[in-house]
PDB file of C-alpha atoms in Angstrom:
ATOM      1  CA  MET A   1    -107.621  59.156 -64.600  1.00  0.00           C
ATOM      2  CA  SER A   2    -107.697  62.595 -63.002  1.00  0.00           C
ATOM      3  CA  SER A   3    -110.931  63.646 -61.308  1.00  0.00           C
ATOM      4  CA  ASP A   4    -110.404  67.206 -62.512  1.00  0.00           C
ATOM      5  CA  VAL A   5    -113.063  68.613 -64.812  1.00  0.00           C
ATOM      6  CA  LEU A   6    -111.330  70.115 -67.833  1.00  0.00           C
ATOM      7  CA  ILE A   7    -113.083  72.802 -69.866  1.00  0.00           C
ATOM      8  CA  ASP A   8    -111.815  73.696 -73.335  1.00  0.00           C
ATOM      9  CA  CYS A   9    -111.979  77.511 -73.497  1.00  0.00           C
ATOM     10  CA  TYR A  10    -112.123  79.728 -76.574  1.00  0.00           C
ATOM     11  CA  GLY A  11    -111.829  83.506 -76.530  1.00  0.00           C
ATOM     12  CA  LYS A  12    -109.551  86.267 -75.253  1.00  0.00           C
ATOM     13  CA  SER A  13    -107.906  85.704 -71.890  1.00  0.00           C
ATOM     14  CA  PHE A  14    -105.003  87.239 -69.998  1.00  0.00           C
ATOM     15  CA  VAL A  15    -104.129  83.857 -68.495  1.00  0.00           C
ATOM     16  CA  ASP A  16    -103.353  80.401 -69.900  1.00  0.00           C
ATOM     17  CA  GLU A  17    -105.666  78.629 -67.498  1.00  0.00           C
ATOM     18  CA  ILE A  18    -107.736  79.205 -64.394  1.00  0.00           C
ATOM     19  CA  ARG A  19    -108.279  76.491 -61.793  1.00  0.00           C
ATOM     20  CA  VAL A  20    -110.965  76.653 -59.122  1.00  0.00           C
ATOM     21  CA  SER A  21    -112.025  74.145 -56.479  1.00  0.00           C
ATOM     22  CA  HIS A  22    -115.635  73.278 -55.785  1.00  0.00           C
ATOM     23  CA  GLN A  23    -116.796  70.695 -53.251  1.00  0.00           C
ATOM     24  CA  GLY A  24    -113.488  68.856 -53.315  1.00  0.00           C
ATOM     25  CA  ARG A  25    -113.110  68.786 -57.089  1.00  0.00           C
ATOM     26  CA  ASP A  26    -110.970  70.972 -59.342  1.00  0.00           C
ATOM     27  CA  TYR A  27    -112.400  72.651 -62.424  1.00  0.00           C
ATOM     28  CA  CYS A  28    -109.771  73.803 -64.898  1.00  0.00           C
ATOM     29  CA  PHE A  29    -110.627  76.354 -67.597  1.00  0.00           C
ATOM     30  CA  ILE A  30    -107.861  76.033 -70.215  1.00  0.00           C
ATOM     31  CA  PHE A  31    -107.249  78.741 -72.840  1.00  0.00           C
ATOM     32  CA  SER A  32    -103.677  77.971 -73.946  1.00  0.00           C
ATOM     33  CA  PRO A  33    -103.444  75.725 -77.042  1.00  0.00           C
ATOM     34  CA  GLU A  34    -100.191  74.297 -75.670  1.00  0.00           C
ATOM     35  CA  LYS A  35    -101.843  73.277 -72.399  1.00  0.00           C
ATOM     36  CA  LYS A  36    -104.786  71.741 -74.278  1.00  0.00           C
ATOM     37  CA  ALA A  37    -102.595  69.407 -76.354  1.00  0.00           C
ATOM     38  CA  GLY A  38    -103.487  65.737 -75.897  1.00  0.00           C
ATOM     39  CA  LYS A  39    -106.203  66.395 -73.320  1.00  0.00           C
ATOM     40  CA  GLN A  40    -109.858  65.393 -73.213  1.00  0.00           C
ATOM     41  CA  PHE A  41    -112.583  67.757 -72.046  1.00  0.00           C
ATOM     42  CA  SER A  42    -115.997  67.532 -70.432  1.00  0.00           C
ATOM     43  CA  LEU A  43    -117.220  70.890 -71.772  1.00  0.00           C
ATOM     44  CA  ALA A  44    -116.243  73.639 -74.177  1.00  0.00           C
ATOM     45  CA  MET A  45    -116.674  77.269 -73.194  1.00  0.00           C
ATOM     46  CA  TYR A  46    -116.971  80.063 -75.765  1.00  0.00           C
ATOM     47  CA  LEU A  47    -116.259  83.468 -74.270  1.00  0.00           C
ATOM     48  CA  ASP A  48    -117.937  86.507 -75.804  1.00  0.00           C
ATOM     49  CA  ASN A  49    -117.154  86.871 -79.531  1.00  0.00           C
ATOM     50  CA  ALA A  50    -115.614  83.389 -79.691  1.00  0.00           C
ATOM     51  CA  ALA A  51    -119.223  82.167 -79.750  1.00  0.00           C
ATOM     52  CA  LEU A  52    -119.407  83.532 -83.294  1.00  0.00           C
ATOM     53  CA  GLY A  53    -116.376  81.543 -84.467  1.00  0.00           C
ATOM     54  CA  LYS A  54    -115.863  78.268 -86.277  1.00  0.00           C
ATOM     55  CA  GLY A  55    -114.593  76.519 -83.152  1.00  0.00           C
ATOM     56  CA  VAL A  56    -118.145  76.112 -81.872  1.00  0.00           C
ATOM     57  CA  ALA A  57    -118.617  73.056 -84.101  1.00  0.00           C
ATOM     58  CA  ARG A  58    -115.756  71.173 -82.458  1.00  0.00           C
ATOM     59  CA  TYR A  59    -118.150  69.902 -79.771  1.00  0.00           C
ATOM     60  CA  PRO A  60    -121.771  68.724 -79.805  1.00  0.00           C
ATOM     61  CA  LYS A  61    -124.371  71.093 -78.392  1.00  0.00           C
ATOM     62  CA  HIS A  62    -124.785  69.270 -75.059  1.00  0.00           C
ATOM     63  CA  ARG A  63    -121.109  70.037 -74.318  1.00  0.00           C
ATOM     64  CA  ARG A  64    -121.164  73.703 -75.374  1.00  0.00           C
ATOM     65  CA  ILE A  65    -121.651  76.691 -73.097  1.00  0.00           C
ATOM     66  CA  CYS A  66    -121.461  80.366 -73.988  1.00  0.00           C
ATOM     67  CA  VAL A  67    -120.338  83.074 -71.585  1.00  0.00           C
ATOM     68  CA  MET A  68    -121.228  86.659 -72.521  1.00  0.00           C
ATOM     69  CA  LEU A  69    -119.371  88.869 -70.053  1.00  0.00           C
ATOM     70  CA  GLU A  70    -118.052  91.797 -72.057  1.00  0.00           C
ATOM     71  CA  SER A  71    -119.801  95.122 -72.114  1.00  0.00           C
ATOM     72  CA  PRO A  72    -123.223  94.872 -73.802  1.00  0.00           C
ATOM     73  CA  ILE A  73    -121.848  96.948 -76.686  1.00  0.00           C
ATOM     74  CA  SER A  74    -119.850  93.861 -77.723  1.00  0.00           C
ATOM     75  CA  MET A  75    -120.765  92.341 -81.088  1.00  0.00           C
ATOM     76  CA  VAL A  76    -121.800  89.015 -79.573  1.00  0.00           C
ATOM     77  CA  PHE A  77    -124.908  90.608 -78.052  1.00  0.00           C
ATOM     78  CA  GLU A  78    -126.098  91.653 -81.507  1.00  0.00           C
ATOM     79  CA  HIS A  79    -126.261  87.948 -82.440  1.00  0.00           C
ATOM     80  CA  ALA A  80    -127.883  86.654 -79.253  1.00  0.00           C
ATOM     81  CA  GLU A  81    -130.964  85.219 -80.962  1.00  0.00           C
ATOM     82  CA  GLN A  82    -128.870  83.561 -83.659  1.00  0.00           C
ATOM     83  CA  LEU A  83    -126.669  81.969 -80.992  1.00  0.00           C
ATOM     84  CA  ARG A  84    -129.502  80.928 -78.687  1.00  0.00           C
ATOM     85  CA  PRO A  85    -130.084  77.423 -80.138  1.00  0.00           C
ATOM     86  CA  LEU A  86    -126.372  76.603 -80.397  1.00  0.00           C
ATOM     87  CA  PHE A  87    -125.549  76.234 -76.704  1.00  0.00           C
ATOM     88  CA  ARG A  88    -126.721  74.064 -73.855  1.00  0.00           C
ATOM     89  CA  LYS A  89    -126.384  77.030 -71.528  1.00  0.00           C
ATOM     90  CA  THR A  90    -125.504  80.697 -71.976  1.00  0.00           C
ATOM     91  CA  TYR A  91    -124.393  82.764 -69.002  1.00  0.00           C
ATOM     92  CA  THR A  92    -124.753  86.501 -69.319  1.00  0.00           C
ATOM     93  CA  LEU A  93    -125.157  89.731 -67.403  1.00  0.00           C
ATOM     94  CA  ARG A  94    -127.812  91.147 -69.773  1.00  0.00           C
ATOM     95  CA  LYS A  95    -131.113  91.369 -67.920  1.00  0.00           C
ATOM     96  CA  THR A  96    -133.293  91.390 -71.039  1.00  0.00           C
ATOM     97  CA  LEU A  97    -131.846  88.044 -72.177  1.00  0.00           C
ATOM     98  CA  ILE A  98    -132.137  86.436 -68.750  1.00  0.00           C
ATOM     99  CA  GLU A  99    -135.808  87.403 -68.586  1.00  0.00           C
ATOM    100  CA  THR A 100    -136.516  85.307 -71.711  1.00  0.00           C
ATOM    101  CA  GLY A 101    -135.619  82.090 -69.875  1.00  0.00           C
ATOM    102  CA  GLU A 102    -133.498  79.155 -71.043  1.00  0.00           C
ATOM    103  CA  PRO A 103    -130.774  78.762 -72.063  1.00  0.00           C
ATOM    104  CA  TYR A 104    -129.812  81.991 -70.293  1.00  0.00           C
ATOM    105  CA  GLY A 105    -128.458  82.176 -66.759  1.00  0.00           C
ATOM    106  CA  LEU A 106    -127.202  85.150 -64.756  1.00  0.00           C
ATOM    107  CA  LEU A 107    -123.474  85.720 -64.324  1.00  0.00           C
ATOM    108  CA  TYR A 108    -122.318  89.123 -63.105  1.00  0.00           C
ATOM    109  CA  TYR A 109    -119.013  90.468 -64.369  1.00  0.00           C
ATOM    110  CA  GLY A 110    -117.653  92.632 -61.564  1.00  0.00           C
ATOM    111  CA  THR A 111    -113.906  91.809 -61.229  1.00  0.00           C
ATOM    112  CA  SER A 112    -110.981  94.120 -60.453  1.00  0.00           C
ATOM    113  CA  TRP A 113    -107.862  95.383 -62.157  1.00  0.00           C
ATOM    114  CA  LEU A 114    -106.104  95.684 -58.819  1.00  0.00           C
ATOM    115  CA  GLU A 115    -105.873  91.886 -58.314  1.00  0.00           C
ATOM    116  CA  GLY A 116    -104.985  91.917 -54.642  1.00  0.00           C
ATOM    117  CA  ALA A 117    -102.829  95.065 -54.676  1.00  0.00           C
ATOM    118  CA  TRP A 118    -105.339  96.712 -52.343  1.00  0.00           C
ATOM    119  CA  GLU A 119    -105.184  94.001 -49.659  1.00  0.00           C
ATOM    120  CA  GLY A 120    -103.614  94.946 -46.353  1.00  0.00           C
ATOM    121  CA  GLN A 121    -103.269  98.588 -47.349  1.00  0.00           C
ATOM    122  CA  ARG A 122    -104.397 101.603 -45.395  1.00  0.00           C
ATOM    123  CA  PHE A 123    -105.630 104.318 -47.722  1.00  0.00           C
ATOM    124  CA  ASP A 124    -104.918 107.805 -46.421  1.00  0.00           C
ATOM    125  CA  LYS A 125    -107.273 110.125 -48.239  1.00  0.00           C
ATOM    126  CA  THR A 126    -105.249 113.263 -48.825  1.00  0.00           C
ATOM    127  CA  SER A 127    -106.948 114.403 -52.051  1.00  0.00           C
ATOM    128  CA  LEU A 128    -110.605 115.017 -52.804  1.00  0.00           C
ATOM    129  CA  VAL A 129    -111.590 113.632 -56.198  1.00  0.00           C
ATOM    130  CA  SER A 130    -110.172 111.934 -59.292  1.00  0.00           C
ATOM    131  CA  PHE A 131    -111.381 110.999 -62.746  1.00  0.00           C
ATOM    132  CA  LEU A 132    -110.035 107.854 -64.429  1.00  0.00           C
ATOM    133  CA  GLY A 133    -110.912 107.092 -68.009  1.00  0.00           C
ATOM    134  CA  SER A 134    -109.532 106.808 -71.486  1.00  0.00           C
ATOM    135  CA  ILE A 135    -110.679 109.301 -74.096  1.00  0.00           C
ATOM    136  CA  ASP A 136    -109.053 107.314 -76.904  1.00  0.00           C
ATOM    137  CA  HIS A 137    -112.435 106.038 -78.100  1.00  0.00           C
ATOM    138  CA  ASN A 138    -115.062 106.968 -80.636  1.00  0.00           C
ATOM    139  CA  ALA A 139    -118.158 108.814 -79.449  1.00  0.00           C
ATOM    140  CA  ALA A 140    -120.484 105.797 -79.433  1.00  0.00           C
ATOM    141  CA  HIS A 141    -122.477 104.627 -76.385  1.00  0.00           C
ATOM    142  CA  GLY A 142    -121.233 105.959 -73.033  1.00  0.00           C
ATOM    143  CA  TYR A 143    -117.916 107.076 -74.500  1.00  0.00           C
ATOM    144  CA  SER A 144    -119.472 110.331 -75.668  1.00  0.00           C
ATOM    145  CA  LEU A 145    -120.517 111.304 -72.153  1.00  0.00           C
ATOM    146  CA  ARG A 146    -117.168 110.123 -70.793  1.00  0.00           C
ATOM    147  CA  MET A 147    -115.356 112.479 -73.167  1.00  0.00           C
ATOM    148  CA  ASP A 148    -117.628 115.341 -72.098  1.00  0.00           C
ATOM    149  CA  VAL A 149    -116.916 114.507 -68.456  1.00  0.00           C
ATOM    150  CA  ALA A 150    -113.166 114.394 -69.137  1.00  0.00           C
ATOM    151  CA  ARG A 151    -113.226 117.787 -70.822  1.00  0.00           C
ATOM    152  CA  MET A 152    -115.151 119.292 -67.909  1.00  0.00           C
ATOM    153  CA  CYS A 153    -112.914 117.730 -65.247  1.00  0.00           C
ATOM    154  CA  ILE A 154    -109.700 118.779 -66.970  1.00  0.00           C
ATOM    155  CA  GLY A 155    -110.889 122.344 -66.522  1.00  0.00           C
ATOM    156  CA  LEU A 156    -111.541 121.949 -62.781  1.00  0.00           C
ATOM    157  CA  SER A 157    -108.630 122.569 -60.441  1.00  0.00           C
ATOM    158  CA  HIS A 158    -109.939 120.250 -57.688  1.00  0.00           C
ATOM    159  CA  VAL A 159    -110.336 117.174 -59.946  1.00  0.00           C
ATOM    160  CA  ASP A 160    -107.204 115.171 -60.807  1.00  0.00           C
ATOM    161  CA  CYS A 161    -107.559 113.419 -64.170  1.00  0.00           C
ATOM    162  CA  TYR A 162    -105.877 110.202 -65.307  1.00  0.00           C
ATOM    163  CA  GLY A 163    -106.082 107.824 -68.252  1.00  0.00           C
ATOM    164  CA  LYS A 164    -105.094 107.274 -71.874  1.00  0.00           C
ATOM    165  CA  GLY A 165    -105.116 110.516 -73.797  1.00  0.00           C
ATOM    166  CA  ILE A 166    -105.118 112.526 -70.550  1.00  0.00           C
ATOM    167  CA  ASN A 167    -102.465 111.550 -68.013  1.00  0.00           C
ATOM    168  CA  PRO A 168    -101.373 107.888 -68.147  1.00  0.00           C
ATOM    169  CA  ILE A 169    -100.513 106.119 -64.870  1.00  0.00           C
ATOM    170  CA  ASP A 170     -98.790 102.812 -64.143  1.00  0.00           C
ATOM    171  CA  SER A 171    -101.332 101.581 -61.594  1.00  0.00           C
ATOM    172  CA  LYS A 172    -104.957 102.381 -60.842  1.00  0.00           C
ATOM    173  CA  LEU A 173    -103.939 102.676 -57.206  1.00  0.00           C
ATOM    174  CA  ASP A 174    -102.227 105.938 -58.154  1.00  0.00           C
ATOM    175  CA  GLY A 175    -105.591 107.330 -59.224  1.00  0.00           C
ATOM    176  CA  LEU A 176    -107.672 105.874 -56.396  1.00  0.00           C
ATOM    177  CA  GLY A 177    -105.628 105.216 -53.263  1.00  0.00           C
ATOM    178  CA  LYS A 178    -105.305 108.768 -51.959  1.00  0.00           C
ATOM    179  CA  TYR A 179    -108.652 110.024 -53.270  1.00  0.00           C
ATOM    180  CA  ALA A 180    -111.846 110.294 -51.230  1.00  0.00           C
ATOM    181  CA  PHE A 181    -114.066 110.271 -54.342  1.00  0.00           C
ATOM    182  CA  SER A 182    -113.576 109.099 -57.900  1.00  0.00           C
ATOM    183  CA  ILE A 183    -115.724 109.365 -61.020  1.00  0.00           C
ATOM    184  CA  ALA A 184    -116.381 105.831 -62.262  1.00  0.00           C
ATOM    185  CA  MET A 185    -118.101 105.432 -65.637  1.00  0.00           C
ATOM    186  CA  GLU A 186    -119.042 102.293 -67.552  1.00  0.00           C
ATOM    187  CA  ASN A 187    -119.147 102.449 -71.349  1.00  0.00           C
ATOM    188  CA  VAL A 188    -122.855 101.643 -71.384  1.00  0.00           C
ATOM    189  CA  ARG A 189    -125.750 102.070 -68.977  1.00  0.00           C
ATOM    190  CA  GLU A 190    -127.540  98.735 -68.809  1.00  0.00           C
ATOM    191  CA  ASP A 191    -128.671  96.114 -66.285  1.00  0.00           C
ATOM    192  CA  PHE A 192    -126.813  94.132 -64.933  1.00  0.00           C
ATOM    193  CA  TYR A 193    -123.450  95.321 -66.263  1.00  0.00           C
ATOM    194  CA  PHE A 194    -120.977  96.647 -63.710  1.00  0.00           C
ATOM    195  CA  SER A 195    -117.220  96.281 -63.914  1.00  0.00           C
ATOM    196  CA  GLU A 196    -113.892  96.967 -62.260  1.00  0.00           C
ATOM    197  CA  LYS A 197    -114.616 100.672 -62.655  1.00  0.00           C
ATOM    198  CA  LEU A 198    -116.989 100.392 -59.708  1.00  0.00           C
ATOM    199  CA  ILE A 199    -115.338  97.546 -57.784  1.00  0.00           C
ATOM    200  CA  ASP A 200    -111.850  99.114 -57.756  1.00  0.00           C
ATOM    201  CA  CYS A 201    -113.270 102.178 -56.017  1.00  0.00           C
ATOM    202  CA  LEU A 202    -114.854 100.072 -53.293  1.00  0.00           C
ATOM    203  CA  LEU A 203    -111.672  98.064 -52.706  1.00  0.00           C
ATOM    204  CA  THR A 204    -109.700 101.267 -52.071  1.00  0.00           C
ATOM    205  CA  ASP A 205    -112.222 102.911 -49.691  1.00  0.00           C
ATOM    206  CA  THR A 206    -113.077 105.413 -52.422  1.00  0.00           C
ATOM    207  CA  VAL A 207    -116.614 106.716 -52.904  1.00  0.00           C
ATOM    208  CA  PRO A 208    -117.596 106.002 -56.510  1.00  0.00           C
ATOM    209  CA  ILE A 209    -119.374 108.788 -58.347  1.00  0.00           C
ATOM    210  CA  TYR A 210    -121.020 106.302 -60.638  1.00  0.00           C
ATOM    211  CA  TRP A 211    -122.592 106.239 -64.080  1.00  0.00           C
ATOM    212  CA  GLY A 212    -123.639 102.818 -65.282  1.00  0.00           C
ATOM    213  CA  CYS A 213    -125.904  99.943 -64.264  1.00  0.00           C
ATOM    214  CA  PRO A 214    -129.352 101.459 -63.490  1.00  0.00           C
ATOM    215  CA  ALA A 215    -130.173  98.678 -61.003  1.00  0.00           C
ATOM    216  CA  ILE A 216    -126.908  98.997 -59.086  1.00  0.00           C
ATOM    217  CA  THR A 217    -128.776  99.889 -55.881  1.00  0.00           C
ATOM    218  CA  GLU A 218    -130.416  96.445 -55.977  1.00  0.00           C
ATOM    219  CA  LEU A 219    -126.947  94.997 -55.453  1.00  0.00           C
ATOM    220  CA  PHE A 220    -125.161  97.616 -53.325  1.00  0.00           C
ATOM    221  CA  ASP A 221    -126.068 100.141 -50.635  1.00  0.00           C
ATOM    222  CA  GLU A 222    -126.825 103.457 -52.324  1.00  0.00           C
ATOM    223  CA  ARG A 223    -125.491 105.317 -49.292  1.00  0.00           C
ATOM    224  CA  GLY A 224    -121.985 104.198 -50.268  1.00  0.00           C
ATOM    225  CA  MET A 225    -122.000 105.731 -53.746  1.00  0.00           C
ATOM    226  CA  ILE A 226    -123.129 108.833 -55.611  1.00  0.00           C
ATOM    227  CA  LEU A 227    -125.083 108.291 -58.824  1.00  0.00           C
ATOM    228  CA  PHE A 228    -125.415 110.605 -61.787  1.00  0.00           C
ATOM    229  CA  GLU A 229    -126.989 110.451 -65.236  1.00  0.00           C
ATOM    230  CA  SER A 230    -125.962 113.693 -66.924  1.00  0.00           C
ATOM    231  CA  LEU A 231    -123.104 116.161 -67.153  1.00  0.00           C
ATOM    232  CA  ASP A 232    -125.131 118.816 -65.313  1.00  0.00           C
ATOM    233  CA  GLU A 233    -125.845 116.391 -62.462  1.00  0.00           C
ATOM    234  CA  LEU A 234    -122.175 115.576 -62.175  1.00  0.00           C
ATOM    235  CA  ALA A 235    -121.221 119.244 -62.107  1.00  0.00           C
ATOM    236  CA  ASP A 236    -123.589 119.794 -59.153  1.00  0.00           C
ATOM    237  CA  ILE A 237    -122.169 116.742 -57.366  1.00  0.00           C
ATOM    238  CA  LEU A 238    -118.575 117.930 -57.765  1.00  0.00           C
ATOM    239  CA  ARG A 239    -119.452 121.289 -56.238  1.00  0.00           C
ATOM    240  CA  GLY A 240    -120.824 119.560 -53.130  1.00  0.00           C
ATOM    241  CA  LEU A 241    -117.936 117.250 -52.268  1.00  0.00           C
ATOM    242  CA  SER A 242    -115.997 117.552 -49.025  1.00  0.00           C
ATOM    243  CA  MET A 243    -113.901 115.411 -46.714  1.00  0.00           C
ATOM    244  CA  GLU A 244    -116.690 115.637 -44.141  1.00  0.00           C
ATOM    245  CA  ARG A 245    -119.112 114.098 -46.628  1.00  0.00           C
ATOM    246  CA  TYR A 246    -116.557 111.382 -47.351  1.00  0.00           C
ATOM    247  CA  ARG A 247    -116.249 110.470 -43.677  1.00  0.00           C
ATOM    248  CA  GLU A 248    -120.036 110.200 -43.436  1.00  0.00           C
ATOM    249  CA  MET A 249    -120.173 107.863 -46.442  1.00  0.00           C
ATOM    250  CA  LEU A 250    -117.136 105.713 -45.617  1.00  0.00           C
ATOM    251  CA  PRO A 251    -118.978 103.086 -43.497  1.00  0.00           C
ATOM    252  CA  TYR A 252    -121.285 102.386 -46.449  1.00  0.00           C
ATOM    253  CA  VAL A 253    -118.399 102.250 -48.911  1.00  0.00           C
ATOM    254  CA  ARG A 254    -116.875  99.563 -46.717  1.00  0.00           C
ATOM    255  CA  LYS A 255    -120.215  97.789 -46.508  1.00  0.00           C
ATOM    256  CA  ASN A 256    -120.289  97.737 -50.325  1.00  0.00           C
ATOM    257  CA  ARG A 257    -116.686  96.496 -50.420  1.00  0.00           C
ATOM    258  CA  ASP A 258    -117.729  93.607 -48.194  1.00  0.00           C
ATOM    259  CA  ILE A 259    -120.699  92.847 -50.459  1.00  0.00           C
ATOM    260  CA  ALA A 260    -118.356  92.656 -53.457  1.00  0.00           C
ATOM    261  CA  ILE A 261    -115.938  90.356 -51.645  1.00  0.00           C
ATOM    262  CA  GLN A 262    -118.642  88.099 -50.207  1.00  0.00           C
ATOM    263  CA  ASN A 263    -120.140  87.642 -53.682  1.00  0.00           C
ATOM    264  CA  ASP A 264    -116.755  87.031 -55.365  1.00  0.00           C
ATOM    265  CA  TRP A 265    -117.191  90.082 -57.583  1.00  0.00           C
ATOM    266  CA  HIS A 266    -113.694  91.402 -56.858  1.00  0.00           C
ATOM    267  CA  THR A 267    -111.287  89.079 -58.741  1.00  0.00           C
ATOM    268  CA  LEU A 268    -110.886  87.450 -62.132  1.00  0.00           C
ATOM    269  CA  LYS A 269    -110.802  84.049 -60.458  1.00  0.00           C
ATOM    270  CA  GLY A 270    -114.065  84.938 -58.766  1.00  0.00           C
ATOM    271  CA  ILE A 271    -115.813  84.998 -62.146  1.00  0.00           C
ATOM    272  CA  TYR A 272    -114.780  81.405 -62.768  1.00  0.00           C
ATOM    273  CA  ALA A 273    -115.646  80.328 -59.227  1.00  0.00           C
ATOM    274  CA  ARG A 274    -119.159  81.695 -59.742  1.00  0.00           C
ATOM    275  CA  LEU A 275    -119.358  80.120 -63.190  1.00  0.00           C
ATOM    276  CA  THR A 276    -118.307  76.766 -61.746  1.00  0.00           C
ATOM    277  CA  ASP A 277    -121.005  77.016 -59.103  1.00  0.00           C
ATOM    278  CA  ALA A 278    -123.598  77.652 -61.842  1.00  0.00           C
ATOM    279  CA  LEU A 279    -122.321  74.790 -64.007  1.00  0.00           C
ATOM    280  CA  VAL A 280    -122.523  72.299 -61.152  1.00  0.00           C
ATOM    281  CA  LYS A 281    -126.144  73.306 -60.560  1.00  0.00           C
ATOM    282  CA  ASP A 282    -127.196  73.401 -64.213  1.00  0.00           C
ATOM    283  CA  ILE A 283    -125.344  70.548 -65.926  1.00  0.00           C
ATOM    284  CA  PRO A 284    -124.875  66.934 -64.683  1.00  0.00           C
ATOM    285  CA  LEU A 285    -121.142  66.907 -65.324  1.00  0.00           C
ATOM    286  CA  ASN A 286    -120.721  63.365 -64.016  1.00  0.00           C
ATOM    287  CA  ASP A 287    -122.723  62.197 -67.044  1.00  0.00           C
ATOM    288  CA  LEU A 288    -120.238  63.791 -69.444  1.00  0.00           C
ATOM    289  CA  ALA A 289    -117.223  61.561 -69.930  1.00  0.00           C
ATOM    290  CA  PRO A 290    -114.253  63.590 -71.246  1.00  0.00           C
ATOM    291  CA  VAL A 291    -113.781  63.609 -75.024  1.00  0.00           C
ATOM    292  CA  LYS A 292    -111.346  65.042 -77.524  1.00  0.00           C
ATOM    293  CA  PRO A 293    -112.549  67.945 -79.658  1.00  0.00           C
ATOM    294  CA  ARG A 294    -113.538  67.190 -83.232  1.00  0.00           C
ATOM    295  CA  GLY A 295    -110.904  67.759 -85.870  1.00  0.00           C
ATOM    296  CA  HIS A 296    -111.251  70.798 -88.102  1.00  0.00           C
ATOM    297  CA  VAL A 297    -112.562  68.785 -91.082  1.00  0.00           C
ATOM    298  CA  GLN A 298    -115.188  66.995 -89.017  1.00  0.00           C
ATOM    299  CA  ALA A 299    -116.158  70.260 -87.345  1.00  0.00           C
ATOM    300  CA  SER A 300    -116.589  71.907 -90.760  1.00  0.00           C
ATOM    301  CA  ILE A 301    -118.905  69.100 -91.881  1.00  0.00           C
ATOM    302  CA  ARG A 302    -120.958  69.400 -88.672  1.00  0.00           C
ATOM    303  CA  ARG A 303    -121.218  73.127 -89.152  1.00  0.00           C
ATOM    304  CA  LEU A 304    -122.569  72.654 -92.667  1.00  0.00           C
ATOM    305  CA  LEU A 305    -125.110  70.056 -91.519  1.00  0.00           C
ATOM    306  CA  SER A 306    -126.731  71.428 -88.394  1.00  0.00           C
ATOM    307  CA  MET A 307    -124.139  72.479 -85.777  1.00  0.00           C
ATOM    308  CA  ASN A 308    -125.068  69.487 -83.560  1.00  0.00           C
TER     309      ASN A 308
END
């Protein structure tokens, strides 16, 4: 029998499976139904809104974990209290949930959309500032401010604007690589949510002009970023940018890049490496012999009874 730990994963994923090694053992997170066929699993993982689905009943509670990594505007966060008793452990980036204690554990999102494309590159900063962001959204949450920022930046000759509904590009490197500064906005301002919008700037030696996680300076050096909260603040910041200021800030941008890399906040695989580390600490996996998931009929009965 293989010594790999197999985890039956439910939810949206861009990959069929992700395999990480930890202390000489492989942990395989499998999303693809084809790759799951005929296999037995130690745990089941329900990613974001999949925690609200019927598949939860296919495993008993002591084998279920929930991972809440999407932006806090995701629907799953609205049902956090309802979901609380259903999982052995729930990993999340939301500070207010973590502060309530078990079953919550901290798992930062981070990640990058560049996926290694930045490695080994020298970024010659020939342009001052860019804005990257889609305006094909409704006006809820941080999207309203983002649309205001986009409208302002489109009218400024020294800001190059990219994104859906503005000026689509094939790669984020096109909107970051040659720029000294870039406006990086999350879709919500909440601890401890930060995403590729911040990390991609750091990986390309770009100073992020950042709107998002209020506690970001607890994780990164503030000297390597510029923070703003309002449109007026941003307008003042844009008037004060220069290549000289960039050169002064660059050592701290690189310090923040190193922090992201050292903490595995810069890749998709890094999320699962950090999750594996948490699982090994929190759950005695050696006590969980692999099992097959319950059939749909049995799962439906369990769901009607008590979800155990």
